[in-house]
Short mmCIF file of C-alpha atoms and ligand atoms in Angstrom, two decimals:
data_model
loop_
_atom_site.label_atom_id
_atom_site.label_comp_id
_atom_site.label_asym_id
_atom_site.label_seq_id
_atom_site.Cartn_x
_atom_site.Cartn_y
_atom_site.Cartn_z
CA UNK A 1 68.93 -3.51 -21.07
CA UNK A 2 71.31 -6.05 -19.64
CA UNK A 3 73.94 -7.61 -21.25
CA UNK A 4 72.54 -10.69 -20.65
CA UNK A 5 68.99 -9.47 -22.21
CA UNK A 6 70.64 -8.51 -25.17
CA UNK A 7 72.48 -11.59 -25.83
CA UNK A 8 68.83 -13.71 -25.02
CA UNK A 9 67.60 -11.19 -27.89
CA UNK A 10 70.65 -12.51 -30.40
CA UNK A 11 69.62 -15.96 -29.53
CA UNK A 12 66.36 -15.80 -30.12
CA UNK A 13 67.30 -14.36 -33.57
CA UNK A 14 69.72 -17.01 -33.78
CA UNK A 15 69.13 -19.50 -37.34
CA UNK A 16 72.66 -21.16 -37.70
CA UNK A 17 71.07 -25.06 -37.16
CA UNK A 18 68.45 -26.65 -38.82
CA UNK A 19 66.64 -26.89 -35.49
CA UNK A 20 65.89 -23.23 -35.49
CA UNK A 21 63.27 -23.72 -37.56
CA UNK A 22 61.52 -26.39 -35.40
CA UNK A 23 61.89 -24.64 -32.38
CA UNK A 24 59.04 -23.33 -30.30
CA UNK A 25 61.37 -21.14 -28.29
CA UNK A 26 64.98 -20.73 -28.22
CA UNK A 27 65.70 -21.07 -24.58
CA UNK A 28 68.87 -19.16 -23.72
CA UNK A 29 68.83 -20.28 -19.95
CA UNK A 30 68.15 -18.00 -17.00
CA UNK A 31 69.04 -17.28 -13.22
CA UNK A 32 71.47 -14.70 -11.82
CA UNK A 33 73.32 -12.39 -14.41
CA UNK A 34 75.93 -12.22 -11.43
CA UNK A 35 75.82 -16.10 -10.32
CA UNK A 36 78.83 -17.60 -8.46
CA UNK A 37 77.52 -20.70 -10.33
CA UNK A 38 76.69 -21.49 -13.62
CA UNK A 39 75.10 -25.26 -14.14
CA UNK A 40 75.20 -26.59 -17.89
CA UNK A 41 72.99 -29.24 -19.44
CA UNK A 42 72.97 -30.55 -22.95
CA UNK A 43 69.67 -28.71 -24.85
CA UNK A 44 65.85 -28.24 -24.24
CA UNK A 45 63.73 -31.18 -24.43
CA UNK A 46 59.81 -30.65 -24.99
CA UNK A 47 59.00 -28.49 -21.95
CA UNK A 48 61.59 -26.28 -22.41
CA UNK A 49 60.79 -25.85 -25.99
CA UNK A 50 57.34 -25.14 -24.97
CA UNK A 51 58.36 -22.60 -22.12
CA UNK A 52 61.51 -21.43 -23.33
CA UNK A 53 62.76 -21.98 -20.19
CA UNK A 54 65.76 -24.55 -18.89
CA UNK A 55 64.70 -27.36 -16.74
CA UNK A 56 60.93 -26.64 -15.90
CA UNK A 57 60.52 -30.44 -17.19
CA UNK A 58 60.88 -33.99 -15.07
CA UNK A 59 64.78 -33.18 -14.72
CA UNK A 60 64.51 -29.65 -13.78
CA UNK A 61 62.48 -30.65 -10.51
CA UNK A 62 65.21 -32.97 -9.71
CA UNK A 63 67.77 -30.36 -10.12
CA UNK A 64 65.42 -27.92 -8.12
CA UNK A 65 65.54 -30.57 -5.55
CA UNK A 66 69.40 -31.01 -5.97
CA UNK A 67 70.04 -27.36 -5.80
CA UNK A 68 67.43 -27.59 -2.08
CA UNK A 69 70.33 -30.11 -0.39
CA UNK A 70 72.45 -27.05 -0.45
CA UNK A 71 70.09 -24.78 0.30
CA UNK A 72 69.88 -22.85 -2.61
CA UNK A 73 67.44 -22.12 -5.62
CA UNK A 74 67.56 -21.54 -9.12
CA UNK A 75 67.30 -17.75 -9.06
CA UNK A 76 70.57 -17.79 -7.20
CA UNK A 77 72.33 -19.27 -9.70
CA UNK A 78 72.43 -19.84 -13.41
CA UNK A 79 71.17 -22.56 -15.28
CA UNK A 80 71.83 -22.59 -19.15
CA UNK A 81 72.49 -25.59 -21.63
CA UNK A 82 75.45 -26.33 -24.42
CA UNK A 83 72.60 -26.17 -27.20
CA UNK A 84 69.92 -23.42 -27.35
CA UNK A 85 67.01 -25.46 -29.33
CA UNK A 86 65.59 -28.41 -28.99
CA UNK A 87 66.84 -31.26 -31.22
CA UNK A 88 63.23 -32.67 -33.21
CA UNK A 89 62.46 -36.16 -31.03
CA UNK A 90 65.01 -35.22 -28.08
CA UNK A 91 67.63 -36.67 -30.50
CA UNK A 92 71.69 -36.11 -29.17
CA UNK A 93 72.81 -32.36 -30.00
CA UNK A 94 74.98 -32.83 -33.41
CA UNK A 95 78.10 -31.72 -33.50
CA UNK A 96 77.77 -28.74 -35.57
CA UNK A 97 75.12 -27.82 -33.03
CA UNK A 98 76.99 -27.80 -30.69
CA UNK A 99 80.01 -26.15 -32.20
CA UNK A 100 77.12 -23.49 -33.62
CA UNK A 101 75.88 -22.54 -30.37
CA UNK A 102 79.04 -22.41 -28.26
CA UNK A 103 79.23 -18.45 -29.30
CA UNK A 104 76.07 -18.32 -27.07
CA UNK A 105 77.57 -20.37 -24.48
CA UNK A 106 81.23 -18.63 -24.67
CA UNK A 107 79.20 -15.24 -24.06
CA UNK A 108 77.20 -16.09 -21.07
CA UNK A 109 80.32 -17.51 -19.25
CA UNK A 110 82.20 -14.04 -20.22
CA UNK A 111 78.45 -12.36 -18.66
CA UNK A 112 78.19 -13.78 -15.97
CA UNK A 113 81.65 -14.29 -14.93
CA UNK A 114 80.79 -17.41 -12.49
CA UNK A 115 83.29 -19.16 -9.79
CA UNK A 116 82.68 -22.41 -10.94
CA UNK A 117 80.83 -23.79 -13.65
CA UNK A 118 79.34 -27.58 -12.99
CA UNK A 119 78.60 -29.52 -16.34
CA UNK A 120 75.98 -31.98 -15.82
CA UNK A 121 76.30 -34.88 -18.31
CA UNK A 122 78.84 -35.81 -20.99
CA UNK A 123 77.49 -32.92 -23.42
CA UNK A 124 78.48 -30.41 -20.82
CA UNK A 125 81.60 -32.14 -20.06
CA UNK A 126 83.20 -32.71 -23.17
CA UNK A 127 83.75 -29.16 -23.38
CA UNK A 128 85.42 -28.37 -20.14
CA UNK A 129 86.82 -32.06 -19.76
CA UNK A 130 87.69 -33.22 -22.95
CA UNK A 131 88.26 -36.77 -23.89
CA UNK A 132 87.33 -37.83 -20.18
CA UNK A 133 84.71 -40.16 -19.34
CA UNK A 134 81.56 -39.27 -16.90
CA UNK A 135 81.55 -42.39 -14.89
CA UNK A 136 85.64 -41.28 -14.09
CA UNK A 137 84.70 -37.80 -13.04
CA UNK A 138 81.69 -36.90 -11.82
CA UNK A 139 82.42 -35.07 -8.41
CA UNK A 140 86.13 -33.97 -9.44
CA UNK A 141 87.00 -30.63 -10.54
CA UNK A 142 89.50 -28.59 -12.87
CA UNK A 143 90.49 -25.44 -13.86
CA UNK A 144 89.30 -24.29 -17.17
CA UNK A 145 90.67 -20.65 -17.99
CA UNK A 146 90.26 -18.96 -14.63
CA UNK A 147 87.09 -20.84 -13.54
CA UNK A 148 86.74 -24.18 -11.59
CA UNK A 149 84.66 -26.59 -13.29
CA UNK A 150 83.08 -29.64 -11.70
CA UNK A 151 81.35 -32.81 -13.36
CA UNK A 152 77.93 -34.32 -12.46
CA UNK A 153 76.01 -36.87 -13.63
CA UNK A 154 72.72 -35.06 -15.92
CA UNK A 155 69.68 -35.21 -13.31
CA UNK A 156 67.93 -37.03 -16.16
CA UNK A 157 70.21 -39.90 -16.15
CA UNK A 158 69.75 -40.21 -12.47
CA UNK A 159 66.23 -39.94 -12.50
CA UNK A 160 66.28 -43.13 -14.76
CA UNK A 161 69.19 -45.08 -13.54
CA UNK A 162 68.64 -45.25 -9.33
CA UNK A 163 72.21 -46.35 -9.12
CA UNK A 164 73.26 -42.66 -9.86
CA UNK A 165 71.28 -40.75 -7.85
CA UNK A 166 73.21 -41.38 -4.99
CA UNK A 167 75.97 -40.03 -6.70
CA UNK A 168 74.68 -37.20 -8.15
CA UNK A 169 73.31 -36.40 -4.80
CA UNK A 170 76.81 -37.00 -2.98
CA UNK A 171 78.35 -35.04 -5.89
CA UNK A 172 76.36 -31.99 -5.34
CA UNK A 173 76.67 -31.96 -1.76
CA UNK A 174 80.58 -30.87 -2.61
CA UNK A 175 79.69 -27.74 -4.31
CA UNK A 176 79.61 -25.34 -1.05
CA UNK A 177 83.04 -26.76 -0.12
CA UNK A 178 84.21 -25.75 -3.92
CA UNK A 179 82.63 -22.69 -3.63
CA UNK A 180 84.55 -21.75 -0.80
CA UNK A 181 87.58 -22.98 -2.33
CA UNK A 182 87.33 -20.90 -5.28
CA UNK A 183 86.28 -17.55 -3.35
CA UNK A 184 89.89 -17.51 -2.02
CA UNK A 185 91.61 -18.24 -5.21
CA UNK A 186 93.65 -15.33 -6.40
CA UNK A 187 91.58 -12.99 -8.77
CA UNK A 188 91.61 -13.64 -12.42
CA UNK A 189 95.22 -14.30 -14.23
CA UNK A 190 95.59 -15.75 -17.77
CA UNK A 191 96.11 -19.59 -17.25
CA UNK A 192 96.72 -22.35 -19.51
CA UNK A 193 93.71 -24.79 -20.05
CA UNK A 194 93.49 -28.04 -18.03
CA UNK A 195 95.50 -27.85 -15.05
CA UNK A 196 94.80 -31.29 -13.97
CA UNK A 197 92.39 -32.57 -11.93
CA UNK A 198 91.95 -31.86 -8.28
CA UNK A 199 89.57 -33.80 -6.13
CA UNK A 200 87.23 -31.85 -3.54
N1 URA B 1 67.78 -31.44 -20.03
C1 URA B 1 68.74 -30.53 -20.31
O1 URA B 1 69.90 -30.88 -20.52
N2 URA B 1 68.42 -29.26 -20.33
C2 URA B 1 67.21 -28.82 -20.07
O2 URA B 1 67.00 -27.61 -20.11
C3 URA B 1 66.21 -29.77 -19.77
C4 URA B 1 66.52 -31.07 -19.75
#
């Protein structure tokens, strides 16, 4: 069994929050267990829930069609989400939730080991960019531990607001650039958090 199998099997186990008991499915996220990168949402909405599965809903076309402009798919990389169950009514993920769940999250990142990790919307953010602000840095990236980490806008949001989608759409278009960027950074060395932020 993989490692990444196992830890699906611990999550779906998993009754820390509240929300475990309303769950359909737990949906630990899926794609590559060797993905150069990982893409992090906030939590299952209703369609995931049903599925157990991480954007098969409105949003997870978009981001199928998102992850088409640079000519890739979702079984190349990873898709997971900073919460692992739905929150009843689509509700924001609580704090605790989120603080609950970010064993499941640490894990995946140790798994799968990805180049760069891109947060999509201000759930993801906050933990790779605290205290910034989404309409600042969408389409910038930092260092978090030895990974690069890039902000977008969630597809969601730019699925309702027009004005974004060009900007989410510009803002993925930088990710093979980053990508080759971060293929000839040195291998992993311990490295203080938050190094700043670097444009691509
Ligand atoms: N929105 C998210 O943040 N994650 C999903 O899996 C689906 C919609």
């Amino acid at each position: 069994m993989s490692a990444l199998t196992a830890l699906n099997e611990e999550i779906a186990r998993c009754q820390l929050c509240e929300i475990a008991r309303t769950r359909t499915n737990a949906v630990p996220g899926e794609g590559a267990e060797d993905a150069d990168i990982l893409f992090i949402g906030e939590g299952p909405g209703w369609h995931e829930d049903q599925q157990g599965r991480p954007f098969v809903g409105p949003a997870g076309k978009y981001l199928d069609e998102l992850l088409a402009y640079i000519n890739l798919d979702r079984t190349q990389v990873f898709i997971a989400n900073v919460i692992k169950c739905r929150p009843p009514g689509n509700r924001d993920p609580l704090p605790t939730e989120i603080n609950n769940c970010s064993r499941w999250l640490d894990r995946q990142i140790e798994i799968i080991s990805p180049k760069i990790i891109v947060t999509l919307g201000r759930y993801s953010m906050a933990k790779f960019f605290p205290g910034k602000t989404i309409s600042k840095i969408h389409g910038t990236a930092q260092k978090w531990n030895d990974t690069i980490c890039f902000a977008m806008y969630h597809p969601a949001a730019a699925l309702h607001q027009q004005s974004l989608r060009h900007a989410i759409e510009e803002d993925m278009k930088k990710i093979p650039s980053l990508l080759s960027k971060a293929a000839e950074m040195p291998e992993a060395k311990p490295q203080p958090k938050q190094l700043g932020m670097f444009e691509v």
